[in-house]
Short mmCIF file of C-alpha atoms in Angstrom, two decimals:
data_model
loop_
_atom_site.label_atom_id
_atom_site.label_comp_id
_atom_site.label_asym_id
_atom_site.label_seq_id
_atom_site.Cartn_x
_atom_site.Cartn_y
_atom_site.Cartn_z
CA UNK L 1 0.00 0.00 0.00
CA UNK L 2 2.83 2.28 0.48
CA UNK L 3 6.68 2.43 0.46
CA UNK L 4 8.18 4.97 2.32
CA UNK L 5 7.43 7.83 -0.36
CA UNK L 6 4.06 9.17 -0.40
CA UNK L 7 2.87 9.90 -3.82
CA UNK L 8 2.76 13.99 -4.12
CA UNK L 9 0.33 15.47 -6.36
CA UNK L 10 2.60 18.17 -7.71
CA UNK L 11 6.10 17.48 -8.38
CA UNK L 12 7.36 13.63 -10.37
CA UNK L 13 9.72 11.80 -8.84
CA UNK L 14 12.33 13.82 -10.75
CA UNK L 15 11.33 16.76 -8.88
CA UNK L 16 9.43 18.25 -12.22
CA UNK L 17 6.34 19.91 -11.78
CA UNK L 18 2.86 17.39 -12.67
CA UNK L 19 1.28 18.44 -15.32
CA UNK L 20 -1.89 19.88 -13.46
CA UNK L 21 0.01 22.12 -11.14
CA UNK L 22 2.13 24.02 -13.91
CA UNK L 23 0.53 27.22 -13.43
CA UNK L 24 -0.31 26.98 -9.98
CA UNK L 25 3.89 26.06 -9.52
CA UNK L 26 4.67 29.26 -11.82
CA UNK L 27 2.29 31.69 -9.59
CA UNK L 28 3.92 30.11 -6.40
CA UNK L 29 6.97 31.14 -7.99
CA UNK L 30 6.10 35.00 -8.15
CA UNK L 31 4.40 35.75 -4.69
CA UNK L 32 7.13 37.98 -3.05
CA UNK L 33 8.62 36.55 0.41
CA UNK L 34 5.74 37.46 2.54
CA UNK L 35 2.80 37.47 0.11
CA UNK L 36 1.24 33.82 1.53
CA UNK L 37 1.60 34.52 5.15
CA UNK L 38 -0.25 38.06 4.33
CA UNK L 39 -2.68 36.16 1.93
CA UNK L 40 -2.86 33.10 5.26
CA UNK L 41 -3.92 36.35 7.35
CA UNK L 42 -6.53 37.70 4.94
CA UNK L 43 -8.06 34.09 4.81
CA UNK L 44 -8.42 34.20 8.15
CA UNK L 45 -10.56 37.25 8.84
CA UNK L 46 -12.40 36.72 5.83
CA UNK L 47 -13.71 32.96 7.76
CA UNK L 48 -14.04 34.64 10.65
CA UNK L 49 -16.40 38.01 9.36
CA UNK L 50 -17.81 35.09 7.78
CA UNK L 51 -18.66 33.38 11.32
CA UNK L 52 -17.25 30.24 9.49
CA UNK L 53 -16.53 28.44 13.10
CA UNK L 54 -16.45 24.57 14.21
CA UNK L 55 -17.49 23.60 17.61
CA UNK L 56 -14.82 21.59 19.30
CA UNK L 57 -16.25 20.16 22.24
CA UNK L 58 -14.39 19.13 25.57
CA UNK L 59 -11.44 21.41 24.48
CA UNK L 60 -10.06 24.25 26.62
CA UNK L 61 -9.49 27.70 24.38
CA UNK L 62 -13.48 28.01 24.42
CA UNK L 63 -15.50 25.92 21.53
CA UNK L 64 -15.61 27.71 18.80
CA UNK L 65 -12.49 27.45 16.53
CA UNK L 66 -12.17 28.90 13.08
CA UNK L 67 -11.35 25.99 10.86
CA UNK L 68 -7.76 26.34 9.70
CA UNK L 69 -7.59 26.82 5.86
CA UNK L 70 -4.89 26.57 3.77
CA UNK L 71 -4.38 29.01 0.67
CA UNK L 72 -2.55 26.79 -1.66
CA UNK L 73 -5.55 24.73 -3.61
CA UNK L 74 -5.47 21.23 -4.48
CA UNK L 75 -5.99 20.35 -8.17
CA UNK L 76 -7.37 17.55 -9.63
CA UNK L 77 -7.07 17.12 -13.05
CA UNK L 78 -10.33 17.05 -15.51
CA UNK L 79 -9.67 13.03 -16.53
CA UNK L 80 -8.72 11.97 -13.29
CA UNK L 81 -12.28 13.65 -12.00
CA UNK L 82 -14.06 11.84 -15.08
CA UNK L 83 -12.48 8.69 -13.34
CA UNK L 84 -13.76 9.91 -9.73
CA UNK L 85 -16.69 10.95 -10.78
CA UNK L 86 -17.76 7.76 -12.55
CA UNK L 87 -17.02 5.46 -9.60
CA UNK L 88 -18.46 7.53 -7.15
CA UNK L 89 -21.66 7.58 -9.13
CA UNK L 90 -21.97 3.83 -9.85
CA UNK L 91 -21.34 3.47 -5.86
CA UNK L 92 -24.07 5.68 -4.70
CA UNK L 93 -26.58 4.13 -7.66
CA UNK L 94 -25.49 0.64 -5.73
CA UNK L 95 -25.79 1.44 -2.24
CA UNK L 96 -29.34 3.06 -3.18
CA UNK L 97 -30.59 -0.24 -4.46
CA UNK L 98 -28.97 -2.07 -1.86
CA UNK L 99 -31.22 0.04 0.80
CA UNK L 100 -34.41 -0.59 -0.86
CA UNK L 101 -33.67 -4.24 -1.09
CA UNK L 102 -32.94 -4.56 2.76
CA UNK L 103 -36.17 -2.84 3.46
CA UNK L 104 -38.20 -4.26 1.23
CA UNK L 105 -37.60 -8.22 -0.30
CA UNK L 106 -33.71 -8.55 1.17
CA UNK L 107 -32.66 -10.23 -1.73
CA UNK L 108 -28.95 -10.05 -1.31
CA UNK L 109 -29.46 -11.35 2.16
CA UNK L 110 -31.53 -14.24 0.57
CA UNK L 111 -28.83 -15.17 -1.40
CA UNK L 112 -25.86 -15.17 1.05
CA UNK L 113 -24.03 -12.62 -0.45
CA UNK L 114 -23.93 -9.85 3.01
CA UNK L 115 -24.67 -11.98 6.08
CA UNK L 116 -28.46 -11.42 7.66
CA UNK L 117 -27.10 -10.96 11.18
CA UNK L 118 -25.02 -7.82 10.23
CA UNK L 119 -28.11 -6.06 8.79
CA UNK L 120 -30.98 -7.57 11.21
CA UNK L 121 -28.98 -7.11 14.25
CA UNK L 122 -27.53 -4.00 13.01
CA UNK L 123 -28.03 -0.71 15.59
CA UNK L 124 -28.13 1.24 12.32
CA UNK L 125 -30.89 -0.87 10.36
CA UNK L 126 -34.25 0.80 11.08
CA UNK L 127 -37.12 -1.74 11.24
CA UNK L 128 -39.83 0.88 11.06
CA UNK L 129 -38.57 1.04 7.67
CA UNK L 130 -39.46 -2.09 6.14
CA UNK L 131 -41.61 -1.63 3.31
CA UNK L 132 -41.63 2.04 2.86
CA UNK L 133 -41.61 3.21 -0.88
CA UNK L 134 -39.66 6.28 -0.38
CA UNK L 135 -40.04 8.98 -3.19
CA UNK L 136 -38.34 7.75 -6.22
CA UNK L 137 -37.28 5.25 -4.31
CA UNK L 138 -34.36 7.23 -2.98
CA UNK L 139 -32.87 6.69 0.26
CA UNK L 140 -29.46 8.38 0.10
CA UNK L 141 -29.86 12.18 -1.45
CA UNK L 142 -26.97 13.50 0.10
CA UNK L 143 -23.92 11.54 0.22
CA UNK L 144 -19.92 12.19 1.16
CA UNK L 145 -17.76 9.54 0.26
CA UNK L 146 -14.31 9.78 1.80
CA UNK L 147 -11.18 9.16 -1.34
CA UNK L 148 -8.16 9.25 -0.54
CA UNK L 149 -4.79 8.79 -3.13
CA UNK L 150 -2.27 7.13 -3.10
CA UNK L 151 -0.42 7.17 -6.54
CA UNK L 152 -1.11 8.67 -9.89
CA UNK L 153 -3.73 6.34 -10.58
CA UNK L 154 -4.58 4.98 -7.50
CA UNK L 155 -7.44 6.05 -5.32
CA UNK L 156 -9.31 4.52 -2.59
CA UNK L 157 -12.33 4.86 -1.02
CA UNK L 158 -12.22 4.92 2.69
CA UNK L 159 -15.71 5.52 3.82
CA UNK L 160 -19.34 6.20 2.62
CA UNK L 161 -20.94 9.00 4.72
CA UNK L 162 -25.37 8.49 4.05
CA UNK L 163 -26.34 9.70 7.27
CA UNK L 164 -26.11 13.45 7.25
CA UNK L 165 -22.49 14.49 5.98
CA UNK L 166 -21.42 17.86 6.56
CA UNK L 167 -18.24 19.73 5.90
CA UNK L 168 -20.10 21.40 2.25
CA UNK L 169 -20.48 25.36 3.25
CA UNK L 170 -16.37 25.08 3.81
CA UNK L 171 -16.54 23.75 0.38
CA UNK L 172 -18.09 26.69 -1.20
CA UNK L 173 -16.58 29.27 1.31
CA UNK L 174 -13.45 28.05 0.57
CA UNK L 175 -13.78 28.86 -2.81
CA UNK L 176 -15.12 31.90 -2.24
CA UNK L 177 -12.64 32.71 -0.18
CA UNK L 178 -9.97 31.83 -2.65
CA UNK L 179 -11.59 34.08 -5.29
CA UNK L 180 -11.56 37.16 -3.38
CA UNK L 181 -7.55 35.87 -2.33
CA UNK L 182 -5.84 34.99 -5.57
CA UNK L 183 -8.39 36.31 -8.53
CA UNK L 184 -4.86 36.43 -10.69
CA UNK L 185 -4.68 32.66 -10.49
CA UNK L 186 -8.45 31.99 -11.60
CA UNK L 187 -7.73 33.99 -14.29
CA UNK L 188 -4.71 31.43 -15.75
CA UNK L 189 -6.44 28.21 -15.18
CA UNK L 190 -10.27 26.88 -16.14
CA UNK L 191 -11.57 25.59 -12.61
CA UNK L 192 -14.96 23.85 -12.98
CA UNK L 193 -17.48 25.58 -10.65
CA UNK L 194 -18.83 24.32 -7.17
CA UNK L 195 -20.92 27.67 -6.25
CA UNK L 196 -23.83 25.74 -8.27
CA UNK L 197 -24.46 23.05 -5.21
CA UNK L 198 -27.11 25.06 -3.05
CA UNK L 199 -29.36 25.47 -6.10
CA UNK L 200 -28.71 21.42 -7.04
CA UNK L 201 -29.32 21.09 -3.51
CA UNK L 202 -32.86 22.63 -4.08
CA UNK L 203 -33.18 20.82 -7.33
CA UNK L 204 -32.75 17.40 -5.76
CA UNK L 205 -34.80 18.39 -3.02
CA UNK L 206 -37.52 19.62 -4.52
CA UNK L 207 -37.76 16.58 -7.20
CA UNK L 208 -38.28 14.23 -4.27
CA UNK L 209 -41.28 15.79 -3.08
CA UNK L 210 -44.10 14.03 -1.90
CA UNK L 211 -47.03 13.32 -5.26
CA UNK L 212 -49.76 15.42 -3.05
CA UNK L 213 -47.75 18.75 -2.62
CA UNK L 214 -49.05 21.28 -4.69
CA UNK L 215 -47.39 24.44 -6.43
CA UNK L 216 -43.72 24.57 -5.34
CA UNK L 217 -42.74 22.05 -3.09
CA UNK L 218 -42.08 23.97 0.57
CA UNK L 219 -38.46 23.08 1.95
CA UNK L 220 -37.11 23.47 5.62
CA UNK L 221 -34.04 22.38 6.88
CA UNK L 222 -34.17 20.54 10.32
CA UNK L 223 -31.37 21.53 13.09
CA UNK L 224 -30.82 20.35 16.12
CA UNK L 225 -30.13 23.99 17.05
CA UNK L 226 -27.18 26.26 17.73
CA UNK L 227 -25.22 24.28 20.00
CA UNK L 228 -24.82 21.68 17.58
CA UNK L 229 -20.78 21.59 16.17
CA UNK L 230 -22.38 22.01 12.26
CA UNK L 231 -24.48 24.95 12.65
CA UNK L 232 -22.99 27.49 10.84
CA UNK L 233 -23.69 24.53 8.22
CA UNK L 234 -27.02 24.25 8.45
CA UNK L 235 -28.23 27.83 8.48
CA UNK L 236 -25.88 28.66 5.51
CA UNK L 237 -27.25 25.97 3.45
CA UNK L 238 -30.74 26.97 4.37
CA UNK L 239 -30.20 30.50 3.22
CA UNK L 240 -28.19 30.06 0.23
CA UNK L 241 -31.04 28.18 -1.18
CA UNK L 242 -33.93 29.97 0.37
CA UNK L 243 -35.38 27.31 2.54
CA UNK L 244 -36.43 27.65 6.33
CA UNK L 245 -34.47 26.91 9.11
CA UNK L 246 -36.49 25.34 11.64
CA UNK L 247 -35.90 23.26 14.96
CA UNK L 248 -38.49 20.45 15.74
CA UNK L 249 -40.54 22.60 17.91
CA UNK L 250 -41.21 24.92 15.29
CA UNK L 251 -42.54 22.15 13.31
CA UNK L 252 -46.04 20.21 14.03
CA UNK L 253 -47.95 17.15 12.16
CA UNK L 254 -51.56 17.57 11.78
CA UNK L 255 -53.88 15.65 9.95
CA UNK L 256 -51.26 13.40 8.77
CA UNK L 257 -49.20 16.08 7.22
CA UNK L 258 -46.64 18.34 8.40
CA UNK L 259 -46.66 22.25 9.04
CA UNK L 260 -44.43 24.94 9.93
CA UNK L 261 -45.45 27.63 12.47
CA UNK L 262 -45.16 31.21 10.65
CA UNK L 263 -45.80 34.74 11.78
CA UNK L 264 -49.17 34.15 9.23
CA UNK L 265 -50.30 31.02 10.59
CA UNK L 266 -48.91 27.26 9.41
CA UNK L 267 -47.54 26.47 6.51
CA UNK L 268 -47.49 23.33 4.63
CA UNK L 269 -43.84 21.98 4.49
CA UNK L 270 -42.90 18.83 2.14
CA UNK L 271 -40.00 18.12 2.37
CA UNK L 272 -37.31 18.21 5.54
CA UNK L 273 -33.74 17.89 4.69
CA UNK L 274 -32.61 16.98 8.32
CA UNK L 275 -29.55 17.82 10.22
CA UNK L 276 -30.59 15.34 13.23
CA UNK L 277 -30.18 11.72 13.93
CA UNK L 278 -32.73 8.98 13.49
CA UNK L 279 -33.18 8.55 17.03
CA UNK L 280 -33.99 11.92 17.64
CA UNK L 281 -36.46 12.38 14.79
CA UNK L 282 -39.35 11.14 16.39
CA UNK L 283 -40.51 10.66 19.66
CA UNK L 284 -43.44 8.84 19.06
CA UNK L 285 -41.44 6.49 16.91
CA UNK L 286 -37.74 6.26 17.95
CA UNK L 287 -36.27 7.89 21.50
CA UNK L 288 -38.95 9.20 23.30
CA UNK L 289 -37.21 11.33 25.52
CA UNK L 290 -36.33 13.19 22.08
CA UNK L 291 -36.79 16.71 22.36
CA UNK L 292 -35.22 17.71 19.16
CA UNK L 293 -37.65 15.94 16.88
CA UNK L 294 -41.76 16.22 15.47
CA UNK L 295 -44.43 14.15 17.14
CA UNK L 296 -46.06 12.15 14.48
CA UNK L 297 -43.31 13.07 11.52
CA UNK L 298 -42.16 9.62 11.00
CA UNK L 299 -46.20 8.09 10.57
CA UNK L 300 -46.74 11.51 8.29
CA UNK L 301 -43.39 10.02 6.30
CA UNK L 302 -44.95 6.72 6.11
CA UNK L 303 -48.22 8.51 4.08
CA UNK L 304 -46.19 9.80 1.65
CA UNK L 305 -47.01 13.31 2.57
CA UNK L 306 -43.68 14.13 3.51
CA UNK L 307 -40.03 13.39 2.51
CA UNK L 308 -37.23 13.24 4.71
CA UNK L 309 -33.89 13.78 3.32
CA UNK L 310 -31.82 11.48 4.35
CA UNK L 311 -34.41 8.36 4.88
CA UNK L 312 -34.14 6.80 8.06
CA UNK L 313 -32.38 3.63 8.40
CA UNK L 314 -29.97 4.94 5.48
CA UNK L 315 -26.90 4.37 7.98
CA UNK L 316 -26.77 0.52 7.93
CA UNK L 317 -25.43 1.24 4.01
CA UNK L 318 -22.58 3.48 5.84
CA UNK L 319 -21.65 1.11 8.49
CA UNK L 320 -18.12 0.59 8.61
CA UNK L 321 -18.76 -3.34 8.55
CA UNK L 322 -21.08 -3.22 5.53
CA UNK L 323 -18.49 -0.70 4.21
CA UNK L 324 -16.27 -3.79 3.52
CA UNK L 325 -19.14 -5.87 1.32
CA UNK L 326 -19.65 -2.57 -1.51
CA UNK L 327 -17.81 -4.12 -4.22
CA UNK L 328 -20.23 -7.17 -3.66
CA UNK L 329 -23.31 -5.07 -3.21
CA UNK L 330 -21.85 -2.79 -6.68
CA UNK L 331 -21.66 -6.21 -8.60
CA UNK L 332 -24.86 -7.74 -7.33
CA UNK L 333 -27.17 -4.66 -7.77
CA UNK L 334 -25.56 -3.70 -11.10
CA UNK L 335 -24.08 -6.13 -12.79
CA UNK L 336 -20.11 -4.39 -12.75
CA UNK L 337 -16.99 -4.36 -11.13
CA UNK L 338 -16.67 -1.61 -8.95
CA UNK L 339 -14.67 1.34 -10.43
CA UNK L 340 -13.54 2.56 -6.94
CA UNK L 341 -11.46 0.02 -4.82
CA UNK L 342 -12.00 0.12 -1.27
CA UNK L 343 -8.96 -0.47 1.18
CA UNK L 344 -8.45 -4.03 2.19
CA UNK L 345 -10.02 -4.48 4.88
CA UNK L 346 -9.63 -7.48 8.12
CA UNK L 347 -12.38 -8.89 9.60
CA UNK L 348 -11.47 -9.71 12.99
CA UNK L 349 -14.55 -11.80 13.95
CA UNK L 350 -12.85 -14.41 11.13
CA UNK L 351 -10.17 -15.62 13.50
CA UNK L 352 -7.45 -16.82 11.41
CA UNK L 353 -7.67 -12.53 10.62
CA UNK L 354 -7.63 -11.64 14.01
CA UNK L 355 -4.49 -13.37 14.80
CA UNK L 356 -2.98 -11.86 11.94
CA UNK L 357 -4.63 -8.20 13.19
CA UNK L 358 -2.96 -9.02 17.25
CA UNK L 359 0.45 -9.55 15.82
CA UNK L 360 0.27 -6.71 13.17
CA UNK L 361 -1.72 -3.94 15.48
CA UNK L 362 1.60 -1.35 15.57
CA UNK L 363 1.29 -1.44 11.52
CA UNK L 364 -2.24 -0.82 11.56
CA UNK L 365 -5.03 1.02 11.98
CA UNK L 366 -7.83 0.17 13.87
CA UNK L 367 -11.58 1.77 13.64
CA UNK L 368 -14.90 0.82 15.71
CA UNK L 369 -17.34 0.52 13.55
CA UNK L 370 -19.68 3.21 14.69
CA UNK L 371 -17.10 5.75 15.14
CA UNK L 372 -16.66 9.17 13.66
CA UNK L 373 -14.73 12.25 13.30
CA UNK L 374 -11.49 10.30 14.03
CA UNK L 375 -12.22 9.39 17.83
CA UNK L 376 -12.71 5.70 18.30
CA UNK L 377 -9.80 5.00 16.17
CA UNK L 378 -6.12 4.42 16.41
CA UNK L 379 -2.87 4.54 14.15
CA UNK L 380 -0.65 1.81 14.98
CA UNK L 381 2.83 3.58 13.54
CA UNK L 382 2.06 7.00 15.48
CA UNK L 383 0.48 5.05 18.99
CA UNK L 384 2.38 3.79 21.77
CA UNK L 385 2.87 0.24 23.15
CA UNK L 386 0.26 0.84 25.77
CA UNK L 387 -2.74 2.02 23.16
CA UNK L 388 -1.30 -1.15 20.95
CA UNK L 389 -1.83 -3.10 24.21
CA UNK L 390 -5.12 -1.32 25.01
CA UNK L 391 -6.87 -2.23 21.51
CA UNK L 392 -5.56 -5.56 21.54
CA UNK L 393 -7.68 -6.09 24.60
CA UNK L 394 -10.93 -3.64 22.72
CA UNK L 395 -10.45 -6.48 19.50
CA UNK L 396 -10.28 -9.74 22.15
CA UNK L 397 -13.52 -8.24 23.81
CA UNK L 398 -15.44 -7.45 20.63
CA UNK L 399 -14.17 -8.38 17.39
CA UNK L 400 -17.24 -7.83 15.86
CA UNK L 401 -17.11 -3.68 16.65
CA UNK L 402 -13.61 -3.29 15.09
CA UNK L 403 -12.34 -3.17 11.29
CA UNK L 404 -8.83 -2.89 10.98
CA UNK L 405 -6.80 -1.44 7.65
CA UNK L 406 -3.27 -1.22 6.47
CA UNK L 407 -1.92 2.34 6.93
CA UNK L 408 -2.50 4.39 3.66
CA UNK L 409 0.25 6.35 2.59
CA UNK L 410 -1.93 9.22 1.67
CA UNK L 411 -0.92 11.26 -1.33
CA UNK L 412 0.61 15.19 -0.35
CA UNK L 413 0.03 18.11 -1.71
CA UNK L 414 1.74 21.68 -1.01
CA UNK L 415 0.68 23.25 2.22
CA UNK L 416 1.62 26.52 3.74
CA UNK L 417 2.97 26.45 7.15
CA UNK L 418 4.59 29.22 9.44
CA UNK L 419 5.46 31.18 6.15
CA UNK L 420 7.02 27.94 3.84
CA UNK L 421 5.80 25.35 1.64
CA UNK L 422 5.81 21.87 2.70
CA UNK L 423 4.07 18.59 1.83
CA UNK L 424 1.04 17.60 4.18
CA UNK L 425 -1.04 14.26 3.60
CA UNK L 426 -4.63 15.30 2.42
CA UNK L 427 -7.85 13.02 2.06
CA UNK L 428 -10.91 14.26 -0.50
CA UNK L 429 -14.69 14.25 0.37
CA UNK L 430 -16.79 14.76 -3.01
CA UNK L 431 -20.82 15.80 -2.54
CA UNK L 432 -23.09 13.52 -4.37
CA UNK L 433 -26.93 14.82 -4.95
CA UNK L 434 -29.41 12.03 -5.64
CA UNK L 435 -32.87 12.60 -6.67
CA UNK L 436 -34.57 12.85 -10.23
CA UNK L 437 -30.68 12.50 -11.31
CA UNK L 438 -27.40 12.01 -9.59
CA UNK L 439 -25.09 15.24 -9.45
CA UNK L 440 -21.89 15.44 -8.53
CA UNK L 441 -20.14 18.74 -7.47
CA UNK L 442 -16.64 19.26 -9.18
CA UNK L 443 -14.18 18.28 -6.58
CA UNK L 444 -14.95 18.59 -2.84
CA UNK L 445 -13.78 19.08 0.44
CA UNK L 446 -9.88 18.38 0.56
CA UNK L 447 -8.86 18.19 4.28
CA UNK L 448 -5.35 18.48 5.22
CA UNK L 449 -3.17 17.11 8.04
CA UNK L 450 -1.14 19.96 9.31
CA UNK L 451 1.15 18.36 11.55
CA UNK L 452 3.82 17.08 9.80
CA UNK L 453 3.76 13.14 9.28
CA UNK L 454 0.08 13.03 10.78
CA UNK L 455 -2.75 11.27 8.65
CA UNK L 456 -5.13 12.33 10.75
CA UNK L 457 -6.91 15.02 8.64
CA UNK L 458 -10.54 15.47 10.58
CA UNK L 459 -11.15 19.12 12.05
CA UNK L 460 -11.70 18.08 15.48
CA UNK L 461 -8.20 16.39 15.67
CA UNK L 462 -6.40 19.64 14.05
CA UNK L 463 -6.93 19.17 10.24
CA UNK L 464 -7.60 22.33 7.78
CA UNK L 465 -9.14 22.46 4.80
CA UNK L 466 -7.97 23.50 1.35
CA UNK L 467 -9.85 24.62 -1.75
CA UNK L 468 -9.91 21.60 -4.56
CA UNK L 469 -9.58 22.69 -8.12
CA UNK L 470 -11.06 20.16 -10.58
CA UNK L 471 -9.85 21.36 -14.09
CA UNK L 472 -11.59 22.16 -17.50
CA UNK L 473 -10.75 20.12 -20.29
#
């Protein structure tokens, strides 16, 4: 998976300049000695007039941190995208089908191919669920799936995020950000576009609408409220594509359908693109101590007179553990190879794996499998003895909650630190829209690790973000 090298994006082997970076290398070349550091300094106020902040919870400077960005894009040339692009859209197509089989006839369970006991016993399979025709039969609308590089041609996927992915508004402020920073550069390269997401977003929201809504289908977006770490995200979003922000209490279900409360009475709403987790929706149906959530919206879903974006129950198709069956779920929903590798994974319930996994653990990295955001997890290289010894014991316990991977040596790209230019491991999170049609914005969210060495790119563990320049033929 990796000699010692990684792969960097910009320069060959021979220290040349890639092909894609040429005129990003020759404007690096002209900023005078302090123009990034002044340009790193501009970036920052702009994010922070901009209120662009990330809770970090449990830390000590106070919890809201501007997210560190880094003004030296990443670019993606336009064949390798058509490559990206492609796989990541025959991968959401599959895991779509793959969802409606599990709640409806469970074919591929039927025929062996994903064991029944990791769906049925699943925490993330939602029973209520079963034989629900969602609109267009779409469960996953909004999808993040995690690539990461590690050659000129090789990319893998590391994980499938269908329950309610964020990190998108630092997509398109990034860009914005980088257009107000270095309009010069714009001006020598043709980047495709990403500012066209919030009105996709709308699109695909609006073409999953319920048959019964009349006129043009009423959107809110469904937070959990300020105090929740994506925020920022979810009031941006609603704004930029004129939908209403509402928490659950400003929602209510009458009469089988759903209505906002408004200044001139309610107001029909049909569909809820949802910031919250399943649990939470519903009180009636799921937690009942939920006070974040709409008495009766989950029975008003089941009618078909409302859509919620995500569906419910769409995180048993994101669960690390099924995570490892996709290229059997690509080939036995559509008929193909998948286009996308994932990264070899060991099962460590299979014990002839596990022993394998016990001796290897200080080469390795270990996830649980309902972990997030990069807690839960450990990198054998950069841990010590005593966390080898400690997850040895977590695996022994309960081999069934870990998956364990080799250590990627994830491609660089050209960072700016404390006023140079160094290499810093980056990861790639493309949005995927699914509704009448599948759209997929030009590039993503590229995350960088800014400690040296670290692969660790996630924002609550000290990652930044760059912008990510797919190119124009």
């Amino acid at each position: 998976m990796g000699d010692k090298t990684p792969f960097d994006e910009m320069y060959n082997a021979d220290g040349s300049v890639r092909e894609p970076y040429r005129a990003l290398s020759a404007w690096l070349a002209e900023q005078p000695d302090k123009g990034l550091a002044l340009m790193q300094t501009d970036a920052e106020a702009i994010f922070r007039k901009l209120g662009i902040t990330f809770a970090v919870y449990g830390s000590e400077e106070g919890t809201e941190k501007v997210i560190p960005f880094d003004v030296i894009p990443r670019i993606i040339a336009a064949n390798e995208w058509r490559r990206l692009s492609k796989g990541i859209e025959q991968r959401v197509k599959a895991l779509n089908a793959f969802l409606y089989d599990i709640y409806h006839r469970q074919e591929i369970l039927k025929a062996g191919r994903v064991p029944e006991k990791l769906i049925l016993n699943n925490e993330a399979f939602c029973p209520q669920m079963m034989g629900l025709e969602p609109a267009k039969g779409v469960y996953a609308h909004i999808i993040g799936v995690d690539i990461v590089r590690v050659g000129p041609d090789e990319f893998y996927v590391l994980e499938d995020n269908l329950r309610t992915p964020s990190g998108v508004s630092y997509m398109l402020e990034d860009r914005e950000a980088m257009m107000i920073l270095a309009p010069d550069l714009f001006q020598r390269t043709k980047v495709a576009p990403v500012e066209t997401y919030p009105e996709n977003l709308r699109r695909t929201l609006e073409s999953v609408a319920p048959e019964n809504s009349r006129g043009t289908p009423n959107i809110a977006v469904l937070t959990p409220g300020i105090y929740n770490s994506a925020y920022f995200e979810h009031s941006f979003l609603a704004d930029q594509m004129g939908a209403q922000l509402c928490e659950g209490h400003d929602l209510f279900v009458d009469g089988g359908k759903v209505y906002m409360r408004t200044t001139t009475g309610p107001e029909r709403v049909d569909v809820i693109y949802r910031r919250i987790d399943d649990d939470y929706l519903d009180p009636l149906t799921f937690r009942p101590d939920s006070m974040l959530g709409v008495p009766g919206l989950f029975d008003a879903y089941r009618a078909g007179n409302v859509t919620l974006v995500n569906a419910p129950g769409t995180g048993i198709a994101d669960d690390k553990a099924v995570y490892t069956y996709v290229p059997e779920i690509i080939e036995f929903y559509l008929g193909e190879k998948a286009l996308l590798s994932n990264v070899p994974t060991y099962n460590c319930t299979d014990e002839e794996q596990r022993k394998w996994v016990l001796e290897n653990i200080h080469d390795l990295v270990v996830k649980e499998v309902h972990g997030s955001g990069g807690y839960g997890m450990m990198v054998g290289p950069t841990s010590t003895k005593a966390q080898h010894a400690e997850f040895k014991k977590k695996i022994e316990a309960r081999p069934d909650n870990y998956i364990v991977q080799p250590t990627l040596n994830l491609s660089t790209c050209p960072t700016h630190i404390n006023g140079d230019v160094a290499p810093r491991h980056v990861d790639l999170r493309p949005y995927v829209l699914v509704g009448d049609e599948v759209r997929i914005t030009p590039g993503g969210l590229t995350r960088v690790a800014l400690k040296k060495g670290s692969l660790v790119v996630n924002s609550s563990q000290g990652g930044g973000t760059k912008d990510t320049w797919v190119l124009e033929d």
